[in-house]
Amino acid sequence: MTNAVRILMCAPHHYEVDYVINPWMEGNIHRSSREQAEAQWHQLYQVLKDYATIDLVEPQPGWPDMVFTANAGLILGNTVVLSRFFHPERQGEEPYFQQWFESQGYKVHTLPKSLPFEGAGDALLDRGGQWLWAGYGFRSELDAHAYLAQWLDVEVLSLRLVDRRFYHLDTCFCPLSDGYLLYYPPAFDTYSNRLIELRVPAEKRIAIEEADAVNFACNSVNVERTIVVNKASDSLKQILHARGFSVIETPLTEFLKAGGAAKCLTLRTTETYRESPQVSTIPSRIVQLEGHLLDSGLVNRVLDTIVAGGGSFQVINFSLGAQRLDTSTAEVKVSAPDAAVMADIMGQLIDLGAVSPSEDTTDANLAPVTQPGVAADDFYATTIYPTEVSIAGKWIEVQGQRMDGAIAVTQTPAGVVARCKLLRELKVGESVVVGSEGIRTKRNTTTLKKNATEEFSFMGAGVSSERRVELVVEQIAWDLRQIRDRGGKVAVVAGPVVIHTGGSEHLNRLIREGYVHALLGGNAIAVHDIEQSLMGTSLGVDMKRGTSVHGGHRHHLKAINTIRRCGSIAKAVEQGVLRSGVMYECVKNNVPFSLAGSIRDDGPLPDTQMDLVAAQADYARLIEGADLILMLSSMLHSIGVGNMTPAGVKMVCIDINPAVVTKLSDRGSIESIGVVTDVGLFLSLLVQQLNKLTGQYAR
Ligand code: ARG
């Protein structure tokens, strides 16, 4: 019987469980019966023959999983994307499948090496809509989806698999005729479930229970209204019957031992584009990307943003730079189920540096501020990256760039001014930018490591381990020296740990020698520093001997009290009461400082700013124009500073706690570097290194 539907199968002459590459294979090595497998496969073949024309590919000895032809590749029309298997155990199947596809006249696309994608096992055409559902997380990588979208000219909806047992999309997801969907929701993350729910109406979704899922009920072959499956519970069969499907069960237990069933054993080779494509009413927008898209992981982040936001994408153009130093460009069509989802995704893409093609740049949308300190609901939240907004057809640079602000637009006699403002700074009469149109951010494209000495370089935003500390110190010393000698600016953010770990004498040196141009901290660092200067203890611990001093717990209060009596830190210096330490050096060397208060502060010192809005303003003023910010063991104040610092300022964060370092060096800004180490040790190494430099090049 000839049939419009064709299916590719591969006889199980060499099938067995030889290795473990999925949880089903565990404990099953050499436990399957070849005879039984042949019989079960043959029965499936017989059943399917009534519904489709079956083609066969020659099985190959040594490649036992070749029976699972679903993983040969992904077909649409006359085009195939050949699989790139994740596990070496299956990579040897690739040339055989490739030969077969080529012998049948398909145009075969091969993915870049090391970009895994496992064919129709991880990519399924929707049978109602015009799109491709593609899975990632275990065997296929998200980046591969960009290639599918381009080569097959199809909209891709990426779904993240989260349950190891359902490692291929076709183990837990089965689009059925007329837009029905048989699937096991817990196999997907929340975003993917939301995406499914946004695309497939509730009455078309058939969610199955775990008991059916582990019998591979989703791994079924569907032709028109027939579903061929290993096994389905009575209740599932009833549900399917009620929707007009007939279910044929054919046992495939021998193949379950390798983690596959009916669908895995087949590849539908006649997948066609709809003759009359439905006109999509789904909003879509085109964005362009440029840079070291693959090396910097940008493609991955862009796709991840689209997918996590509930959207889908199509890649219109993807040109990879020919040389390592060349940048790549991509043009991506983003689609979303509705305008709100679209706006949300676009906002995030803009933050990643995506721009709209210049022909369709529209002006930014503005909404007036009608209540002081309050923006319209959908205001655009700023990032650390240089940003421009289009107003009356012209791109205007946003001033005072920082993250988590709104863009306030005002008319001045000199023209339109756009400025980053904190919500509390917004005034009635200004407008804020809303939505995501007419906004673009600039990413530095020099993410590619320019020199081989990665460790020396700030270019790699990364957390350094102990053995890299010295290399990082060399780099920082060099920078400090350069900045000082050219009259640049370095701000230091410091926590009390600097004092406890004996870093004070080194920080003093840095201040005296002109390497520090502003000091930001809280009440504590100043209190401990002053306690040490006045009494030789830090929180009552003798700094020389490392032991607690009798009655030492009162020392920090005495220190506060002494300064309060003097009126301020500067006055204590002036009166000869405070004669050494970090705060003393600041006063003596005219290094401005700001101490931001907090709820736990004792005293506080008269200099501590307990009005936090004023403290934030002081901080912002002190870091203005900084070339480098050195963050020394202060989570609270360092993060505060990170939030108000634009991209382009080097940030060096030193903390013994990797979590703090990661949080700060992970701003996506290439200039940030983190060093996980003891801050006292770090400062001593830094001073030593600066000494060497000074010796070499006399000032
Ligand atoms: N043992 C095979 C593997 O782990 C099973 C493949 C099942 N195929 C499928 N399309 N889900 O790769």
XYZ file of C-alpha atoms in Angstrom, residues 70-697:
628
model
C 14.029 9.702 15.288
C 17.487 10.882 16.204
C 18.847 10.765 12.654
C 17.996 14.354 11.925
C 15.175 16.817 11.554
C 13.329 17.001 8.260
C 11.173 19.722 6.839
C 10.294 19.646 3.144
C 13.390 18.689 1.264
C 15.790 19.876 3.932
C 17.415 17.925 6.742
C 19.356 19.156 9.725
C 21.613 16.246 10.514
C 21.944 15.314 14.177
C 25.086 16.017 16.124
C 24.929 13.544 18.942
C 25.780 14.709 22.421
C 27.290 11.384 23.455
C 30.272 9.899 21.595
C 28.476 6.551 21.942
C 26.081 7.634 19.191
C 28.206 9.982 17.092
C 29.246 7.145 14.776
C 25.642 6.930 13.502
C 25.876 10.356 11.895
C 27.629 9.396 8.604
C 25.209 6.513 7.962
C 22.168 8.705 8.390
C 23.801 11.419 6.328
C 24.405 8.948 3.499
C 20.820 7.820 3.599
C 19.458 11.374 3.483
C 21.744 12.286 0.626
C 20.857 9.163 -1.308
C 17.211 10.223 -1.072
C 17.989 13.665 -2.461
C 17.570 15.717 0.707
C 19.575 18.870 1.208
C 21.576 18.106 4.346
C 22.740 20.803 6.751
C 25.387 19.984 9.328
C 25.747 21.931 12.536
C 29.064 23.263 13.788
C 31.048 20.659 15.688
C 30.353 20.582 19.404
C 26.865 22.000 18.990
C 24.690 19.043 19.918
C 21.243 18.541 18.474
C 19.481 15.185 18.323
C 17.085 15.551 15.427
C 13.400 14.726 15.576
C 13.958 13.316 19.054
C 14.272 16.908 20.186
C 12.270 18.846 17.613
C 8.627 18.317 16.692
C 6.437 20.189 14.280
C 3.184 21.382 15.673
C 0.299 19.761 13.845
C -1.999 22.729 14.296
C 0.227 25.747 14.001
C 3.086 26.472 11.707
C 5.880 26.185 14.166
C 8.518 23.856 15.501
C 8.695 22.836 19.143
C 12.328 22.263 20.033
C 13.692 20.822 23.248
C 16.973 21.571 24.973
C 18.626 20.919 28.292
C 19.986 17.392 27.994
C 20.908 16.334 24.461
C 20.389 19.427 22.327
C 21.700 22.876 22.929
C 19.670 26.054 22.674
C 22.166 27.610 20.258
C 21.358 24.864 17.773
C 17.761 26.128 17.640
C 18.978 29.291 15.950
C 20.294 27.193 13.094
C 17.044 25.227 12.812
C 15.089 28.440 12.580
C 17.298 29.682 9.801
C 17.835 26.571 7.718
C 14.251 25.385 7.904
C 12.760 28.859 7.759
C 10.426 28.102 10.586
C 9.375 29.700 13.858
C 10.944 27.872 16.791
C 9.449 27.524 20.238
C 12.154 26.301 22.567
C 11.237 24.178 25.554
C 13.578 23.428 28.423
C 13.589 19.843 29.649
C 14.237 19.438 33.358
C 13.615 15.780 34.229
C 16.527 13.454 33.290
C 14.106 10.634 32.569
C 12.586 12.708 29.791
C 15.828 13.694 28.146
C 14.449 14.017 24.622
C 11.467 16.169 23.771
C 9.677 13.220 22.140
C 9.714 11.304 25.427
C 7.289 13.756 27.047
C 5.713 15.803 24.288
C 3.680 14.747 21.286
C 1.848 17.164 19.000
C -1.244 15.446 17.559
C -3.457 16.090 14.557
C -5.740 19.103 14.688
C -3.533 20.945 17.106
C -3.938 18.582 20.044
C -0.995 18.113 22.328
C -0.216 15.081 24.442
C 2.412 15.958 27.039
C 3.781 15.522 30.540
C 4.013 19.019 32.075
C 6.444 18.233 34.949
C 9.135 17.395 32.403
C 9.386 21.108 31.561
C 10.381 24.188 33.489
C 7.842 26.844 34.412
C 8.675 29.116 31.501
C 8.234 26.318 29.014
C 4.931 25.323 30.552
C 3.786 28.892 30.261
C 4.861 28.993 26.637
C 2.926 25.804 25.922
C -0.150 27.188 27.628
C 0.094 30.442 25.705
C 0.204 28.595 22.392
C -2.039 25.601 22.821
C -5.569 26.324 24.008
C -6.647 24.482 27.172
C -9.163 22.279 25.347
C -6.395 20.992 23.060
C -3.916 20.141 25.793
C -3.879 16.581 27.063
C -1.648 16.448 30.109
C -0.762 12.925 31.169
C 0.094 11.448 34.558
C 3.500 10.152 35.570
C 2.354 6.517 35.326
C 1.625 6.975 31.636
C 4.680 9.125 31.088
C 7.055 6.427 32.333
C 5.402 3.968 29.955
C 6.378 6.326 27.151
C 2.771 7.225 26.354
C 3.980 10.506 24.863
C 6.405 8.649 22.650
C 3.721 7.752 20.194
C 3.415 7.791 16.429
C 0.436 9.773 15.280
C -0.922 9.572 11.745
C -4.173 11.437 11.306
C -6.512 10.080 13.971
C -4.480 6.996 14.870
C -2.020 6.860 17.731
C 0.447 3.988 17.977
C 1.979 3.610 21.387
C 3.762 1.181 23.711
C 1.088 1.372 26.352
C -1.562 3.753 27.629
C -3.718 3.630 30.749
C -7.450 3.133 30.376
C -8.171 6.656 31.469
C -5.765 8.072 28.901
C -7.277 5.898 26.201
C -10.706 7.211 27.149
C -9.571 10.799 26.942
C -8.042 10.194 23.539
C -11.120 8.379 22.265
C -13.289 11.239 23.405
C -11.146 13.531 21.244
C -11.653 11.259 18.254
C -8.382 9.328 18.320
C -8.023 5.576 18.129
C -5.188 4.079 20.113
C -3.169 1.053 19.039
C -0.947 -0.452 21.714
C 2.064 -2.446 20.674
C 4.539 -3.502 23.382
C 8.041 -2.117 23.062
C 9.435 -3.053 26.458
C 12.793 -4.180 25.063
C 13.361 -0.691 23.699
C 12.250 0.978 26.908
C 15.389 -0.520 28.401
C 17.356 1.848 26.184
C 15.050 4.776 26.850
C 12.997 4.679 23.669
C 9.632 3.519 22.322
C 7.393 3.906 19.256
C 8.192 7.442 18.255
C 11.935 7.018 18.863
C 11.967 4.064 16.488
C 10.573 6.147 13.634
C 11.384 9.228 11.655
C 8.652 10.827 9.625
C 10.384 11.858 6.417
C 7.447 13.585 4.788
C 7.098 16.708 6.849
C 5.809 19.506 4.716
C 5.200 23.177 5.028
C 1.522 24.039 4.992
C 0.301 24.882 1.516
C -1.558 27.921 2.705
C 0.347 29.275 5.624
C -2.039 30.723 8.144
C -1.468 34.410 8.504
C -0.018 34.799 11.914
C -1.668 37.386 14.101
C 1.125 37.063 16.577
C 3.114 40.257 17.057
C 6.673 40.037 15.847
C 9.668 42.341 15.656
C 13.060 42.114 14.066
C 16.227 42.805 16.018
C 19.851 42.898 14.982
C 22.812 41.748 16.997
C 26.451 42.388 16.458
C 29.563 41.307 18.292
C 31.350 38.152 19.265
C 27.995 36.491 19.367
C 29.077 32.925 19.956
C 32.263 33.502 21.962
C 30.581 35.889 24.338
C 27.581 33.623 24.803
C 25.330 36.401 23.526
C 23.322 34.249 21.140
C 22.597 31.927 23.991
C 21.482 34.752 26.249
C 19.336 36.334 23.583
C 17.556 33.081 22.782
C 17.237 32.287 26.451
C 15.670 35.686 27.058
C 13.157 35.178 24.268
C 12.272 31.684 25.392
C 12.125 32.463 29.091
C 9.946 35.471 28.311
C 7.386 33.294 26.517
C 8.379 34.195 22.962
C 9.741 32.376 19.966
C 12.234 33.280 17.295
C 13.224 32.893 13.725
C 16.735 33.607 12.544
C 16.700 35.592 9.359
C 20.419 36.079 9.007
C 23.381 34.733 10.838
C 26.800 35.588 9.549
C 29.652 34.358 11.627
C 32.878 36.296 11.519
C 35.421 34.504 9.371
C 38.321 35.160 11.724
C 38.338 34.891 15.469
C 38.648 38.635 15.834
C 35.856 39.425 13.375
C 32.482 40.127 14.839
C 29.363 38.261 13.792
C 25.961 39.652 13.006
C 22.536 38.158 13.325
C 19.039 39.248 12.514
C 16.404 37.584 14.610
C 12.653 37.763 14.274
C 11.059 37.636 17.682
C 7.439 36.603 18.050
C 5.322 36.655 21.158
C 1.779 35.581 21.907
C 0.690 39.100 22.762
C 1.870 42.688 22.852
C 2.620 42.739 26.582
C 4.850 39.671 26.405
C 6.496 41.200 23.360
C 7.245 44.475 25.109
C 8.728 42.654 28.040
C 11.013 40.544 25.880
C 12.050 43.498 23.752
C 13.002 45.477 26.833
C 15.347 42.711 27.887
C 16.783 42.252 24.391
C 17.595 45.927 24.220
C 19.492 45.520 27.455
C 21.535 42.828 25.753
C 22.450 45.245 23.007
C 19.932 44.218 20.351
C 18.852 47.004 18.030
C 16.004 47.386 15.601
C 17.035 47.711 11.965
C 17.326 51.407 11.222
C 14.458 51.434 8.691
C 11.947 50.614 11.314
C 13.167 52.711 14.174
C 10.270 54.441 15.752
C 10.514 57.106 18.383
C 10.599 56.158 22.018
C 7.240 56.324 23.737
C 6.983 58.890 26.495
C 4.558 59.195 29.374
C 4.283 62.291 31.539
C 5.157 62.139 35.219
C 1.931 63.057 36.994
C 2.934 62.355 40.562
C 6.323 63.316 41.981
C 8.631 60.339 42.326
C 6.347 57.970 40.395
C 6.726 56.785 36.789
C 4.106 55.381 34.420
C 3.697 51.619 34.949
C 5.613 50.339 31.942
C 8.588 52.659 32.304
C 11.842 51.403 30.859
C 14.285 50.395 33.611
C 17.859 51.345 32.819
C 21.037 49.258 32.757
C 24.692 50.122 33.280
C 25.250 50.304 29.508
C 25.413 53.497 27.472
C 21.900 54.054 26.185
C 20.320 56.191 23.496
C 16.703 57.061 22.907
C 15.105 58.132 19.678
C 13.141 61.338 20.006
C 11.688 63.169 17.020
C 13.719 60.936 14.733
C 17.042 61.637 16.441
C 19.112 59.390 18.683
C 19.890 61.158 21.950
C 22.456 59.919 24.429
C 21.125 59.312 27.916
C 23.087 61.105 30.615
C 24.027 59.902 34.068
C 23.835 56.245 33.059
C 23.256 53.843 35.961
C 21.120 50.831 36.480
C 17.620 50.601 37.886
C 16.658 54.131 36.957
C 14.061 55.566 34.577
C 14.902 57.749 31.599
C 13.519 61.232 32.204
C 13.093 63.391 29.143
C 12.856 67.161 29.409
C 12.726 70.029 26.950
C 15.392 72.612 27.658
C 16.231 75.744 25.693
C 19.256 73.841 24.378
C 17.089 70.966 23.140
C 15.794 67.676 24.416
C 17.672 66.142 27.352
C 17.380 62.512 28.415
C 18.721 61.543 31.801
C 18.800 58.481 34.058
C 16.933 59.261 37.217
C 15.988 57.322 40.281
C 12.257 57.039 40.747
C 12.316 59.360 43.726
C 13.958 62.062 41.611
C 11.191 62.216 39.004
C 9.320 65.496 38.834
C 5.938 66.454 37.496
C 6.477 68.069 34.120
C 9.082 65.546 33.010
C 8.317 62.544 30.845
C 9.702 59.060 31.192
C 10.474 56.599 28.442
C 8.001 53.696 28.459
C 7.912 50.390 26.585
C 10.884 49.269 24.580
C 10.658 51.042 21.272
C 13.179 53.632 20.205
C 15.769 52.585 22.791
C 19.193 51.087 22.141
C 22.083 50.187 24.391
C 25.704 49.827 23.432
C 27.647 46.816 24.475
C 31.374 46.757 24.298
C 32.188 44.250 21.558
C 35.739 43.640 22.737
C 34.644 40.685 24.826
C 37.001 38.500 22.874
C 40.203 38.169 24.788
C 42.647 40.359 22.946
C 45.773 38.902 24.440
C 46.664 35.437 25.413
C 47.515 36.334 28.985
C 43.972 35.948 30.083
C 44.840 36.037 33.742
C 46.296 39.500 33.505
C 43.392 40.872 31.709
C 40.291 42.577 32.912
C 38.592 41.464 29.784
C 37.487 38.178 31.186
C 34.874 38.909 33.787
C 35.618 36.090 36.113
C 36.218 35.041 39.635
C 39.825 34.327 40.353
C 40.908 31.442 42.475
C 43.739 31.653 44.966
C 46.476 30.799 42.554
C 45.445 33.560 40.249
C 45.484 36.174 42.972
C 49.054 37.187 42.353
C 48.518 37.650 38.653
C 45.473 39.762 39.338
C 47.412 41.817 41.869
C 50.008 42.591 39.215
C 47.333 43.825 36.881
C 45.642 45.941 39.509
C 48.893 47.461 40.691
C 49.704 48.381 37.142
C 46.314 49.990 36.687
C 46.532 51.916 39.953
C 49.897 53.229 38.926
C 48.701 54.264 35.476
C 45.613 55.935 36.825
C 47.516 57.861 39.473
C 50.189 58.994 37.048
C 47.719 60.301 34.513
C 45.651 62.068 37.163
C 42.740 59.643 37.034
C 40.446 58.617 39.847
C 40.233 55.547 42.059
C 37.471 55.064 44.611
C 37.774 52.503 47.387
C 34.763 50.872 49.003
C 35.829 49.202 52.225
C 34.253 47.140 54.964
C 35.434 46.649 58.563
C 37.098 43.355 57.604
C 39.893 45.455 56.103
C 40.769 46.471 59.665
C 40.233 43.052 61.303
C 42.478 41.354 58.759
C 45.311 43.774 59.301
C 44.818 45.543 55.997
C 44.800 48.961 57.558
C 48.529 49.726 57.319
C 48.467 48.849 53.616
C 45.384 50.890 52.877
C 47.043 53.769 54.736
C 49.987 53.499 52.369
C 47.747 53.570 49.332
C 46.065 56.701 50.602
C 49.353 58.424 51.516
C 50.889 57.614 48.160
C 48.041 59.115 46.227
C 46.388 55.956 44.890
C 43.009 56.594 46.506
C 40.761 59.509 45.621
C 37.595 58.716 47.537
C 36.692 56.322 50.328
C 33.199 54.881 50.722
C 32.155 52.808 53.664
C 29.775 52.557 56.557
C 29.928 53.424 60.224
C 31.755 50.194 61.073
C 34.956 50.578 59.115
C 35.533 54.022 60.603
C 34.702 52.839 64.127
C 37.036 49.843 63.968
C 39.787 51.870 62.389
C 39.522 54.526 65.072
C 39.311 51.928 67.836
C 42.516 50.412 66.521
C 44.255 53.769 66.376
C 43.147 54.798 69.836
C 43.341 51.479 71.699
C 45.162 48.981 69.503
C 42.137 46.682 69.319
C 39.532 45.956 66.696
C 36.187 45.015 68.280
C 38.111 44.386 71.488
C 40.674 42.049 69.931
C 44.298 43.025 70.285
C 45.476 43.483 66.726
C 49.078 42.603 67.465
C 48.509 39.533 69.619
C 45.196 38.395 68.250
C 43.662 37.879 71.702
C 40.703 39.533 73.398
C 41.519 42.342 75.749
C 39.820 42.515 79.132
C 36.883 44.887 78.870
C 37.578 45.118 75.132
C 33.940 44.810 74.174
C 33.471 48.434 75.250
C 36.340 49.697 73.116
C 34.371 50.416 70.020
C 31.843 52.413 72.010
C 34.618 54.375 73.656
C 36.026 55.150 70.227
C 32.663 56.429 69.051
C 32.239 58.447 72.194
C 35.650 60.054 71.806
C 34.929 61.170 68.253
C 31.491 62.417 69.242
C 33.143 64.546 71.898
C 35.480 66.028 69.299
C 32.569 66.762 66.956
C 33.805 64.878 63.885
C 36.616 62.704 62.597
C 38.316 65.709 61.032
C 38.109 67.620 64.290
C 39.581 64.673 66.191
C 42.522 64.751 63.788
C 42.833 68.489 64.144
C 42.780 68.260 67.965
C 45.498 65.629 67.903
C 43.188 62.995 69.350
C 43.256 60.748 66.267
C 46.807 60.302 65.062
C 46.848 57.321 62.735
C 44.735 54.954 60.688
C 42.659 54.981 57.564
C 40.343 57.806 58.581
C 43.296 59.854 59.795
C 45.040 59.418 56.424
C 41.900 60.447 54.576
C 41.675 63.653 56.563
C 45.398 64.380 56.267
C 45.535 63.680 52.531
C 42.281 65.424 51.669
C 40.680 62.229 50.425
C 36.933 62.750 50.623
C 34.962 59.998 52.332
C 31.358 59.082 52.846
C 30.079 56.832 55.614
C 26.612 55.502 54.891
C 24.650 54.501 57.996
C 22.525 51.440 58.598
C 20.013 50.136 61.100
C 22.651 48.289 63.104
C 25.041 51.168 63.636
C 26.197 51.970 67.140
C 26.687 55.613 67.975
C 26.885 56.484 65.214
C 29.955 58.563 64.503
C 29.027 62.168 63.864
C 30.260 61.727 60.271
C 27.952 58.805 59.525
C 25.134 59.842 57.244
C 21.973 58.290 58.669
C 19.769 59.784 55.960
C 20.165 57.093 53.327
C 18.876 59.146 50.451
C 21.550 61.718 51.266
C 24.125 58.940 51.679
C 23.299 57.533 48.219
C 23.724 60.994 46.754
C 27.108 61.370 48.500
C 28.257 58.035 47.170
C 27.143 58.901 43.640
C 29.010 62.198 43.820
C 32.193 60.530 45.064
C 32.329 57.859 42.356
C 31.589 60.277 39.551
C 34.365 60.112 36.982
C 36.088 57.167 38.664
C 38.284 55.024 36.431
C 38.496 52.161 38.876
C 36.609 51.136 41.974
C 38.277 48.837 44.439
C 35.744 46.990 46.592
C 37.266 45.554 49.706
C 35.136 43.124 51.663
C 31.922 44.996 51.943
C 28.886 43.345 50.518
C 26.342 46.012 51.361
C 28.301 49.043 50.268
C 29.891 47.365 47.264
C 26.558 46.315 45.834
C 25.224 49.795 46.519
C 28.117 51.233 44.533
C 27.791 48.618 41.779
C 24.208 49.728 41.249
C 25.152 53.312 40.600
C 28.193 52.679 38.439
C 27.892 52.819 34.652
C 29.579 50.310 32.356
C 33.127 51.222 31.448
C 34.333 51.726 35.003
C 36.681 48.967 36.091
C 35.467 47.273 39.232
C 37.649 45.034 41.319
C 35.912 43.172 44.100
C 37.894 41.393 46.778
C 36.063 39.217 49.260
C 36.650 35.931 51.009
C 33.057 35.005 50.232
C 32.737 33.808 46.620
C 29.038 34.677 46.571
C 29.763 38.380 47.026
C 32.451 38.333 44.380
C 30.248 36.541 41.911
C 27.362 38.872 42.503
C 29.523 41.876 41.731
C 31.688 40.585 38.942
C 28.652 39.158 37.224
C 27.218 42.427 36.052
C 27.742 41.209 32.536
C 30.274 43.980 32.365
C 33.602 42.873 31.054
C 35.477 45.325 33.187
C 34.552 43.650 36.449
C 36.912 41.262 38.083
C 36.499 39.306 41.260
C 39.151 37.949 43.562
C 38.238 35.479 46.266
C 40.833 35.955 48.965
C 41.603 37.437 52.356
C 41.475 41.180 51.959
C 44.407 41.850 54.340
C 46.593 39.507 52.324
C 45.440 41.068 49.087
C 46.304 44.575 50.240
C 49.727 43.511 51.413
C 50.473 41.886 48.050
C 49.189 44.955 46.274
C 51.443 47.302 48.226
C 54.442 45.035 47.632
C 53.739 45.037 43.936
C 53.350 48.807 43.828
C 56.729 49.087 45.562
C 58.283 47.060 42.796
C 56.756 49.314 40.184
C 57.916 52.410 42.015
C 61.391 50.999 42.208
C 61.442 50.352 38.504
C 60.046 53.585 37.302
